[in-house]
Amino acid sequence: MKHSYPTLEPLRFLLEMIHNRAMALPDFQRDFVWDPYATDELIESIISNYPAGTLLRIKNGQQLLFKPRAFEGAPELNGAKPAYLILDGQQRLTSLYQAFYGKGEHRYYLDLASLEKGKDLEDCAFYMKADEGERKYGTIELQAHSMVFPMERVFGGIGGFSGWQNQILRIRGADTSTILDLQERLTRLHNDWIKPIEEYDFPMVTLNEETSGPAVCMIFETLNRTGVKLSVYDLLTARFWPQDFNLRQKWEEALDEKPILEEFRIDPYYILQVIALLEPGADKDGKSRAPSIKRSAILEMKVEQARAGWNAAVNGLAEALSILRDDCGVLESGLLPYNTIVIPMGAVWATQKEVTGADVGASRVKILRWFWCSVFGQKYENAPNSQAEKDFAELQRWMKGGEPPESVSEFKLEVNLRQVKPRQRAVYRGVMALILQNGALDFHKRGKITSQLLADKRNPVDDHHIFPRTYLDKRAVSASLRDCIINRTFIDRITNRRLSKRAPSDYFTEIQTKQGEIETNETLRSHILPTGTQSPLLDDDFEKFLDWREQALLNIIRQKTKN
């Protein structure tokens, strides 16, 4: 039996179906996650008539295979039964619906005046926060003055571009000659830049209503897709839903109960990987499998495994993140050296729930040492899934009194901190976390740097140069040394602006004058920076500073790894 048929579907009609509640999403689909930059890029691709991938939908028959929900920003279903459910293409269609119907947090525009002058499309297509766009281009008069076209008028406004064009002609057309000239220009702009959107077609694969759940999952796996791909988590959500185990609901409950999961932007797929370590299941012969977190193993997960391991996995992962935050200075997801490292850590901690008394502290000491050895030994650079499986088995053995993991017993500190820059993510983030774990104080207010300060939009604390970039450039210091981890710490925006091009001796003396010598030294020590009258910071001696701080950082790494 033929399950599907391909067609070309006009973008205009697809968005109308979304708006009219004739097309929706299955409830298990993830939330809309695209940032406005991705939407802007997609709009540019469509204007350029580039392929934007195939869409997949299923015809909604009498037997409801998936519970429907509206696209984000579209009218709620309120009992309406959509004719189709989009299975692949949610992110693309949501972004285009919001852009061309004026929904969501951002508004999208096309600078027609700049296009007329021959500027590149990528410089003329732009977006703004909705309230900012309303202030700048919210009336037809403002649009006429700037010759900026709001994309929401393409499909979401009355009369589309031609209706907008008529309004512009009435406002800017002083006489017949002006009107005719402007009309010709606008018609040319429409043909070149708007018409491609109006006439854009998406390749669509439509599954008929008789398509079974397993067949849908198989098609998910094999269809060539673009945009945000349907993940293994999405596939298992679809597979488990008819078996009364709603992974989407379970994940939402986990986020409510364990806010740290959301704070660290944990992918729900990690929960499934932790479950795979805790509940490996059995093979076809009924023999227990070796724990595996590879994609193929997760795809074979049974609903019984998910049920049995879900709570332990959620609790273990949340506890592991708490340890990283409280004991390791990993205050946010951007400081996590490796994402995969939380999987064996969460699984092992889940196995420690029966441990009591001083043994809890002993387990914590071991897992902390393993974490730092893994980070500075760069154990997760290659084949991270295999490393996680290996570490889980070896950590369990160690927790029970056996030999330590190989990543601990064979650890050698071989990193050259003078070569570590942001692109060396693991070691770089590991050192920055050590600085926070050392109790780094805010230079501006002298409060301890917290995740709240890191996220403060008014005066965010971020990773900046200690010897300012411009100061070093003028002294012909190489970019590699200038930008290395040794010359970085957490500095708030206000202080960083004050540092600007100044010599360290200048700005640190200023801080000392205002805050006091004892207090300034305390702040410097909290950032693992030299203090005292012989400090290279006060002598503006960059080479001596590098020597001093390199050794100080290496000593702390040795303490953490017990090397």
Coordinates of C-alpha atoms in Angstrom, one line a residue:
M1 CA 0.0 0.0 0.0
K2 CA 1.3 3.4 -0.9
H3 CA 1.7 5.5 2.2
S4 CA 2.6 8.9 0.7
Y5 CA 2.4 11.2 -2.3
P6 CA 4.6 14.2 -3.2
T7 CA 3.3 17.6 -4.3
L8 CA 4.4 21.2 -4.6
E9 CA 2.5 23.4 -2.2
P10 CA 2.4 27.2 -2.5
L11 CA 3.8 28.9 0.7
R12 CA 0.8 31.3 0.6
F13 CA -1.7 28.4 0.9
L14 CA 0.3 26.6 3.6
L15 CA 0.3 29.7 5.8
E16 CA -3.4 30.3 5.1
M17 CA -4.1 26.8 6.3
I18 CA -2.1 27.4 9.5
H19 CA -4.0 30.7 10.0
N20 CA -7.4 29.0 9.3
R21 CA -6.6 26.1 11.7
A22 CA -6.7 23.6 8.8
M23 CA -3.1 22.6 9.5
A24 CA -1.6 22.1 12.9
L25 CA 1.1 20.2 14.8
P26 CA 1.1 16.9 16.6
D27 CA 1.2 17.7 20.3
F28 CA 4.5 15.8 20.8
Q29 CA 6.4 18.3 18.6
R30 CA 9.0 20.4 20.4
D31 CA 8.4 24.1 21.0
F32 CA 9.4 26.7 18.4
V33 CA 13.1 27.3 19.0
W34 CA 14.5 29.2 16.1
D35 CA 16.1 32.6 16.7
P36 CA 15.2 35.6 14.5
Y37 CA 18.5 35.4 12.7
A38 CA 17.6 31.9 11.4
T39 CA 14.2 33.2 10.3
D40 CA 15.9 36.1 8.5
E41 CA 18.2 33.7 6.7
L42 CA 15.2 31.6 5.6
I43 CA 13.4 34.6 4.2
E44 CA 16.5 35.6 2.2
S45 CA 16.7 32.0 0.8
I46 CA 13.0 32.2 -0.2
I47 CA 13.4 35.6 -1.9
S48 CA 16.4 34.1 -3.7
N49 CA 14.3 31.1 -4.7
Y50 CA 16.7 28.7 -3.1
P51 CA 15.5 25.3 -1.9
A52 CA 14.4 25.3 1.7
G53 CA 13.9 21.6 2.2
T54 CA 11.0 19.2 2.0
L55 CA 8.0 19.3 4.4
L56 CA 6.2 16.2 5.7
R57 CA 2.6 16.1 6.9
I58 CA 0.0 13.4 7.6
K59 CA -3.6 13.6 6.7
N60 CA -5.8 13.7 9.8
G61 CA -8.2 10.8 9.5
Q62 CA -11.1 9.6 11.7
Q63 CA -8.7 7.7 13.9
L64 CA -6.7 10.3 15.8
L65 CA -3.1 9.1 15.7
F66 CA -1.6 12.3 17.3
K67 CA -3.2 14.9 19.5
P68 CA -3.1 18.3 17.5
R69 CA -2.0 21.7 18.7
A70 CA -1.8 25.1 16.9
F71 CA 1.4 26.6 15.6
E72 CA 3.0 29.1 17.9
G73 CA 1.4 32.5 17.2
A74 CA -1.5 31.1 15.2
P75 CA -5.1 31.0 16.4
E76 CA -5.8 28.3 19.0
L77 CA -7.7 25.3 17.6
N78 CA -10.5 25.5 20.2
G79 CA -11.9 22.2 19.1
A80 CA -11.3 22.6 15.4
K81 CA -10.1 19.4 13.7
P82 CA -7.2 20.3 11.3
A83 CA -7.1 18.4 8.0
Y84 CA -3.3 17.9 8.2
L85 CA -0.6 17.7 10.9
I86 CA 2.9 18.8 10.1
L87 CA 5.5 16.2 11.1
D88 CA 8.6 17.8 9.7
G89 CA 8.9 21.5 8.9
Q90 CA 7.5 23.0 12.1
Q91 CA 10.4 25.4 12.7
R92 CA 10.4 26.7 9.1
L93 CA 6.6 27.1 8.8
T94 CA 6.3 28.7 12.3
S95 CA 9.1 31.2 11.5
L96 CA 7.5 32.1 8.1
Y97 CA 4.0 32.3 9.5
Q98 CA 5.2 34.7 12.2
A99 CA 7.2 36.8 9.8
F100 CA 4.5 37.1 7.1
Y101 CA 1.6 37.4 9.5
G102 CA 3.2 39.7 12.1
K103 CA 3.2 37.4 15.0
G104 CA 5.7 36.5 17.7
E105 CA 8.4 38.5 19.4
H106 CA 10.0 40.0 16.3
R107 CA 9.0 41.8 13.1
Y108 CA 10.8 41.5 9.7
Y109 CA 11.4 44.2 7.2
L110 CA 12.9 44.8 3.7
D111 CA 14.7 48.1 3.0
L112 CA 13.5 48.8 -0.5
A113 CA 15.4 52.1 -0.7
S114 CA 18.7 50.3 -0.2
L115 CA 17.8 47.5 -2.6
E116 CA 17.2 50.2 -5.2
K117 CA 20.7 51.4 -4.6
G118 CA 22.1 48.0 -5.4
K119 CA 22.9 46.8 -1.8
D120 CA 23.0 43.1 -1.1
L121 CA 19.8 41.4 0.1
E122 CA 21.4 40.2 3.3
D123 CA 22.1 43.9 4.2
C124 CA 18.5 44.9 3.4
A125 CA 16.5 42.2 5.1
F126 CA 16.4 42.8 8.8
Y127 CA 14.4 42.2 12.0
M128 CA 13.6 44.1 15.2
K129 CA 11.8 43.4 18.5
A130 CA 8.1 43.9 17.9
D131 CA 7.9 47.0 20.2
E132 CA 10.9 48.6 18.6
G133 CA 9.6 47.9 15.1
E134 CA 6.3 49.5 16.1
R135 CA 8.1 52.6 17.2
K136 CA 10.2 52.9 14.1
Y137 CA 8.0 51.5 11.3
G138 CA 4.6 51.1 12.9
T139 CA 2.6 53.4 10.7
I140 CA 2.3 53.6 6.9
E141 CA 3.7 57.2 7.1
L142 CA 6.9 56.0 8.7
Q143 CA 7.1 53.2 6.1
A144 CA 6.5 55.6 3.3
H145 CA 9.2 58.0 4.6
S146 CA 11.9 55.3 4.9
M147 CA 10.7 53.1 2.0
V148 CA 10.9 50.1 4.4
F149 CA 8.4 47.3 3.7
P150 CA 7.0 45.3 6.7
M151 CA 7.0 41.6 5.8
E152 CA 3.8 41.0 7.7
R153 CA 2.0 42.7 4.8
V154 CA 3.0 40.0 2.3
F155 CA 0.3 37.6 3.4
G156 CA -1.0 39.0 6.7
G157 CA -2.0 42.5 5.6
I158 CA -5.1 43.5 3.6
G159 CA -4.3 43.6 -0.1
G160 CA -0.7 42.3 0.3
F161 CA 2.0 44.3 -1.4
S162 CA -0.3 46.0 -3.9
G163 CA -2.5 47.3 -1.0
W164 CA 0.6 48.7 0.7
Q165 CA 1.9 50.1 -2.6
N166 CA -1.4 52.0 -3.1
Q167 CA -1.1 53.6 0.4
I168 CA 2.5 54.6 -0.3
L169 CA 1.5 56.2 -3.6
R170 CA -1.2 58.3 -1.9
I171 CA 1.3 59.5 0.7
R172 CA 4.3 60.2 -1.5
G173 CA 2.7 61.0 -4.8
A174 CA 2.7 64.8 -5.0
D175 CA 1.7 64.9 -8.7
T176 CA 0.9 62.6 -11.6
S177 CA 4.5 62.4 -12.8
T178 CA 5.7 61.5 -9.3
I179 CA 3.0 58.9 -8.9
L180 CA 3.8 57.2 -12.2
D181 CA 7.6 57.2 -11.5
L182 CA 7.1 55.8 -8.0
Q183 CA 4.6 53.2 -9.2
E184 CA 7.1 51.9 -11.8
R185 CA 9.8 51.7 -9.2
L186 CA 7.6 49.9 -6.7
T187 CA 6.4 47.5 -9.4
R188 CA 10.0 46.7 -10.2
L189 CA 10.8 46.2 -6.6
H190 CA 7.8 43.9 -6.2
N191 CA 8.8 41.8 -9.1
D192 CA 12.4 41.4 -8.0
W193 CA 12.0 41.0 -4.2
I194 CA 8.4 40.3 -3.1
K195 CA 6.9 38.2 -6.0
P196 CA 9.4 35.3 -5.3
I197 CA 7.8 35.0 -1.8
E198 CA 4.3 35.1 -3.2
E199 CA 5.0 32.4 -5.7
Y200 CA 7.3 30.2 -3.6
D201 CA 6.4 26.5 -3.5
F202 CA 7.5 23.9 -0.9
P203 CA 8.0 20.2 -1.8
M204 CA 5.5 18.4 0.4
V205 CA 5.3 14.7 1.2
T206 CA 1.8 13.8 2.5
L207 CA 1.1 10.6 4.4
N208 CA -2.3 9.2 4.1
E209 CA -4.5 8.6 7.1
E210 CA -4.0 4.9 7.1
T211 CA -0.2 5.3 7.8
S212 CA 0.6 3.4 11.0
G213 CA 2.6 4.8 13.9
P214 CA 5.6 2.6 13.3
A215 CA 5.6 3.6 9.6
V216 CA 5.5 7.3 10.6
C217 CA 8.6 6.7 12.8
M218 CA 10.4 5.0 10.0
I219 CA 9.7 7.9 7.6
F220 CA 10.9 10.3 10.2
E221 CA 14.2 8.5 10.2
T222 CA 14.7 8.3 6.4
L223 CA 13.3 11.5 5.1
N224 CA 16.0 14.0 4.1
R225 CA 15.3 17.2 6.1
T226 CA 16.5 20.7 6.8
G227 CA 15.8 23.1 9.6
V228 CA 15.5 21.7 13.2
K229 CA 15.5 18.0 12.7
L230 CA 13.1 15.7 14.5
S231 CA 15.3 14.1 17.1
V232 CA 15.4 10.7 18.6
Y233 CA 13.5 12.1 21.5
D234 CA 10.8 13.3 19.1
L235 CA 10.6 9.8 17.6
L236 CA 10.3 8.1 20.9
T237 CA 7.7 10.6 22.0
A238 CA 5.7 9.5 19.0
R239 CA 6.3 5.8 19.6
F240 CA 5.5 5.9 23.3
W241 CA 2.4 8.1 23.1
P242 CA -0.1 5.3 22.1
Q243 CA 1.4 3.3 25.0
D244 CA 0.2 5.9 27.5
F245 CA 3.7 7.3 28.3
N246 CA 3.8 10.9 27.2
L247 CA 7.4 11.9 27.0
R248 CA 6.5 15.5 26.2
Q249 CA 4.4 15.8 29.4
K250 CA 7.1 14.0 31.4
W251 CA 9.7 16.5 30.3
E252 CA 7.5 19.4 31.1
E253 CA 6.9 18.0 34.6
A254 CA 10.7 17.5 35.0
L255 CA 11.3 21.1 34.1
D256 CA 8.8 22.2 36.7
E257 CA 10.2 20.0 39.4
K258 CA 13.9 20.5 38.6
P259 CA 14.3 24.1 37.3
I260 CA 18.1 23.5 37.0
L261 CA 17.4 21.4 33.9
E262 CA 16.0 24.5 32.2
E263 CA 18.6 26.8 33.6
F264 CA 21.3 24.6 32.0
R265 CA 19.3 24.2 28.8
I266 CA 19.4 20.4 29.1
D267 CA 18.2 18.5 26.0
P268 CA 15.6 15.9 27.0
Y269 CA 17.6 13.4 24.9
Y270 CA 20.1 13.4 27.7
I271 CA 17.5 12.0 30.0
L272 CA 17.0 9.1 27.6
Q273 CA 20.8 8.5 27.5
V274 CA 21.0 8.4 31.3
I275 CA 18.1 5.9 31.2
A276 CA 20.0 3.8 28.7
L277 CA 22.9 3.6 31.2
L278 CA 20.6 2.8 34.1
E279 CA 18.2 0.5 32.3
P280 CA 20.1 -1.1 29.4
G281 CA 17.4 -3.6 28.6
A282 CA 17.8 -7.0 27.0
D283 CA 18.7 -8.3 23.6
K284 CA 16.5 -10.6 21.4
D285 CA 17.7 -13.6 23.4
G286 CA 16.7 -12.0 26.7
K287 CA 20.3 -11.4 27.7
S288 CA 21.2 -8.2 29.5
R289 CA 22.7 -5.7 27.2
A290 CA 25.9 -3.7 27.9
P291 CA 24.8 -0.1 28.6
S292 CA 25.0 2.1 25.4
I293 CA 24.0 5.7 24.8
K294 CA 24.6 5.6 21.0
R295 CA 21.7 6.8 18.8
S296 CA 21.0 3.3 17.6
A297 CA 20.6 2.0 21.1
I298 CA 18.3 4.9 22.2
L299 CA 16.1 4.2 19.1
E300 CA 15.6 0.7 20.3
M301 CA 14.6 1.7 23.8
K302 CA 11.3 0.1 25.0
V303 CA 8.7 2.0 26.9
E304 CA 9.2 -0.2 29.9
Q305 CA 12.8 1.0 30.1
A306 CA 11.7 4.6 29.9
R307 CA 9.1 4.1 32.6
A308 CA 11.5 2.3 34.9
G309 CA 14.4 4.8 34.6
W310 CA 12.7 8.1 34.1
N311 CA 12.5 9.4 37.7
A312 CA 16.0 8.2 38.6
A313 CA 17.5 9.7 35.5
V314 CA 15.8 13.1 36.1
N315 CA 16.9 13.2 39.7
G316 CA 20.4 12.0 39.0
L317 CA 21.0 14.5 36.2
A318 CA 19.6 17.4 38.3
E319 CA 21.8 16.4 41.2
A320 CA 24.8 16.2 38.9
L321 CA 24.1 19.7 37.6
S322 CA 23.8 21.0 41.2
I323 CA 27.2 19.6 42.0
L324 CA 28.7 21.2 38.9
R325 CA 27.1 24.6 39.9
D326 CA 27.9 24.4 43.6
D327 CA 31.3 22.7 43.7
C328 CA 32.8 23.4 40.3
G329 CA 31.9 26.9 39.4
V330 CA 29.9 25.8 36.4
L331 CA 27.2 28.4 36.9
E332 CA 25.5 28.2 33.5
S333 CA 25.4 26.1 30.4
G334 CA 27.9 28.3 28.6
L335 CA 30.5 27.2 31.2
L336 CA 30.0 23.5 30.8
P337 CA 33.2 22.1 29.3
Y338 CA 31.5 19.1 27.6
N339 CA 27.8 18.6 27.3
T340 CA 28.1 14.8 27.2
I341 CA 30.0 14.7 30.5
V342 CA 26.7 15.2 32.5
I343 CA 25.3 11.9 31.2
P344 CA 27.6 9.4 33.1
M345 CA 27.8 11.9 36.0
G346 CA 24.0 12.0 36.3
A347 CA 23.7 8.2 35.8
V348 CA 26.3 7.4 38.5
W349 CA 24.8 9.9 40.9
A350 CA 21.4 8.2 40.4
T351 CA 23.0 4.9 41.6
Q352 CA 24.1 6.6 44.8
K353 CA 20.6 7.2 46.2
E354 CA 21.0 4.4 48.8
V355 CA 24.4 5.8 50.0
T356 CA 24.2 7.5 53.4
G357 CA 26.4 9.3 55.9
A358 CA 30.1 10.1 55.2
D359 CA 30.0 7.8 52.2
V360 CA 27.9 10.5 50.3
G361 CA 30.8 12.9 50.8
A362 CA 33.3 10.3 49.7
S363 CA 31.3 9.7 46.5
R364 CA 31.2 13.4 45.9
V365 CA 35.0 13.8 46.3
K366 CA 35.5 11.0 43.7
I367 CA 33.1 12.4 41.2
L368 CA 34.6 15.9 41.5
R369 CA 38.1 14.6 40.9
W370 CA 36.9 12.5 37.9
F371 CA 35.2 15.7 36.5
W372 CA 38.4 17.8 36.6
C373 CA 40.6 15.0 35.3
S374 CA 38.2 14.5 32.4
V375 CA 38.1 18.2 31.6
F376 CA 41.8 18.9 31.7
G377 CA 42.7 15.5 30.3
Q378 CA 40.4 16.4 27.4
K379 CA 38.8 13.0 27.5
Y380 CA 35.6 13.9 25.7
E381 CA 37.2 15.5 22.6
N382 CA 36.6 12.4 20.5
A383 CA 34.0 9.6 20.6
P384 CA 32.2 11.2 23.6
N385 CA 29.4 8.6 23.7
S386 CA 32.0 5.8 24.0
Q387 CA 33.9 7.7 26.7
A388 CA 30.6 8.3 28.6
E389 CA 29.8 4.5 28.6
K390 CA 33.3 3.7 29.7
D391 CA 33.3 6.2 32.5
F392 CA 29.9 5.1 33.8
A393 CA 31.2 1.5 34.2
E394 CA 34.5 2.6 35.8
L395 CA 32.9 5.2 38.1
Q396 CA 30.5 2.6 39.4
R397 CA 33.4 0.3 40.1
W398 CA 35.2 3.1 41.9
M399 CA 32.2 4.1 44.0
K400 CA 32.0 0.5 45.2
G401 CA 35.6 0.6 46.4
G402 CA 37.4 -0.6 43.3
E403 CA 40.1 1.0 41.1
P404 CA 39.6 4.6 39.9
P405 CA 38.6 5.2 36.3
E406 CA 41.4 5.3 33.7
S407 CA 40.8 9.1 33.2
V408 CA 41.8 9.6 36.8
S409 CA 44.5 7.0 37.3
E410 CA 46.3 7.9 34.1
F411 CA 45.8 11.6 34.2
K412 CA 48.7 13.8 33.0
L413 CA 48.5 17.6 33.0
E414 CA 49.8 18.4 29.6
V415 CA 47.8 21.6 28.7
N416 CA 49.7 24.7 27.5
L417 CA 47.6 27.5 28.9
R418 CA 49.4 30.0 26.7
Q419 CA 47.8 28.3 23.7
V420 CA 44.3 28.0 25.2
K421 CA 41.8 30.3 23.6
P422 CA 38.0 30.2 23.4
R423 CA 38.0 27.8 20.6
Q424 CA 39.7 25.2 22.9
R425 CA 36.3 25.0 24.6
A426 CA 36.8 22.4 27.3
V427 CA 40.0 23.6 28.9
Y428 CA 39.0 27.3 28.4
R429 CA 35.7 26.8 30.1
G430 CA 37.3 24.6 32.7
V431 CA 39.7 27.4 33.8
M432 CA 36.9 30.0 33.8
A433 CA 34.8 27.7 36.0
L434 CA 37.8 27.3 38.4
I435 CA 38.0 31.1 38.7
L436 CA 34.3 31.2 39.7
Q437 CA 34.7 28.3 42.0
N438 CA 37.5 30.2 43.6
G439 CA 34.9 32.8 44.7
A440 CA 35.6 35.5 42.1
L441 CA 34.2 38.9 43.1
D442 CA 32.6 41.5 40.9
F443 CA 35.1 44.3 40.3
H444 CA 32.3 46.9 40.3
K445 CA 30.3 46.0 43.4
R446 CA 32.6 43.4 45.1
G447 CA 29.7 40.9 45.4
K448 CA 30.4 37.3 44.6
I449 CA 29.8 36.5 40.9
T450 CA 26.6 34.5 40.5
S451 CA 24.6 33.1 37.6
Q452 CA 22.3 36.1 38.1
L453 CA 25.2 38.6 37.6
L454 CA 26.3 36.7 34.5
A455 CA 22.8 37.1 33.1
D456 CA 22.3 40.7 34.3
K457 CA 21.3 42.6 31.1
R458 CA 22.0 46.0 32.7
N459 CA 25.6 45.3 33.6
P460 CA 26.4 41.7 32.7
V461 CA 29.6 40.1 33.9
D462 CA 31.4 38.4 31.1
D463 CA 34.8 37.0 30.0
H464 CA 37.2 39.8 29.2
H465 CA 40.9 40.6 28.9
I466 CA 42.8 41.6 32.0
F467 CA 45.6 43.5 30.1
P468 CA 43.3 45.3 27.6
R469 CA 43.3 44.2 24.0
T470 CA 44.0 47.7 22.6
Y471 CA 46.8 48.3 25.2
L472 CA 48.6 45.1 24.1
D473 CA 48.0 45.7 20.4
K474 CA 49.9 49.0 20.7
R475 CA 52.8 47.1 22.2
A476 CA 52.9 44.5 19.4
V477 CA 51.9 41.5 21.6
S478 CA 50.8 38.5 19.5
A479 CA 47.1 37.9 19.3
S480 CA 47.6 34.3 20.6
L481 CA 49.1 35.5 23.9
R482 CA 46.8 38.5 24.1
D483 CA 43.7 36.3 23.9
C484 CA 44.9 33.3 25.8
I485 CA 43.1 32.1 29.0
I486 CA 45.8 33.4 31.2
N487 CA 44.8 37.0 30.3
R488 CA 41.1 36.4 30.8
T489 CA 38.7 36.7 33.8
F490 CA 35.2 37.8 34.6
I491 CA 34.7 41.5 34.4
D492 CA 31.4 43.5 34.4
R493 CA 30.6 45.7 31.4
I494 CA 30.9 49.0 33.3
T495 CA 34.4 48.1 34.6
N496 CA 35.5 46.7 31.3
R497 CA 34.6 50.0 29.6
R498 CA 36.6 51.9 32.2
L499 CA 39.6 49.6 31.6
S500 CA 39.3 50.2 27.8
K501 CA 42.8 51.1 26.5
R502 CA 44.4 51.9 29.9
A503 CA 47.4 50.2 31.5
P504 CA 46.6 47.8 34.3
S505 CA 48.6 49.8 36.8
D506 CA 46.3 52.8 36.0
Y507 CA 42.9 51.2 36.5
F508 CA 43.8 48.8 39.4
T509 CA 45.3 51.8 41.3
E510 CA 42.0 53.6 40.7
I511 CA 40.0 50.7 42.0
Q512 CA 42.4 50.5 45.1
T513 CA 41.9 54.2 45.7
K514 CA 38.2 53.9 45.7
Q515 CA 37.7 50.5 47.5
G516 CA 40.8 50.2 49.7
E517 CA 44.0 48.2 49.4
I518 CA 42.9 45.2 51.5
E519 CA 39.6 45.0 49.6
T520 CA 41.2 45.3 46.2
N521 CA 43.7 42.6 47.0
E522 CA 40.9 40.3 48.2
T523 CA 39.1 40.9 44.8
L524 CA 42.3 40.2 42.9
R525 CA 43.0 37.0 44.8
S526 CA 39.5 35.8 44.1
H527 CA 40.3 36.0 40.4
I528 CA 43.7 34.3 40.9
L529 CA 45.5 37.5 40.1
P530 CA 48.8 38.8 41.7
T531 CA 48.7 41.3 44.5
G532 CA 51.2 43.4 46.5
T533 CA 53.6 46.1 45.5
Q534 CA 55.7 43.8 43.3
S535 CA 52.6 42.7 41.3
P536 CA 53.3 42.7 37.5
L537 CA 49.9 44.3 37.2
L538 CA 51.2 47.4 38.9
D539 CA 54.4 47.3 36.8
D540 CA 52.4 46.7 33.5
D541 CA 54.7 43.7 32.9
F542 CA 52.7 41.4 30.7
E543 CA 55.3 38.7 30.4
K544 CA 55.8 38.4 34.2
F545 CA 52.1 38.5 34.6
L546 CA 51.7 35.5 32.2
D547 CA 54.4 33.6 34.1
W548 CA 52.8 34.3 37.5
R549 CA 49.2 33.5 36.6
E550 CA 50.1 30.5 34.5
Q551 CA 51.7 28.8 37.4
A552 CA 48.9 29.9 39.8
L553 CA 46.3 28.3 37.5
L554 CA 48.3 25.2 37.0
N555 CA 48.7 24.7 40.7
I556 CA 44.9 24.9 41.2
I557 CA 44.4 22.4 38.4
R558 CA 46.9 20.1 40.1
Q559 CA 45.0 20.4 43.4
K560 CA 41.7 19.6 41.8
T561 CA 43.0 16.6 39.9
K562 CA 45.3 15.5 42.8
N563 CA 48.1 15.3 40.2

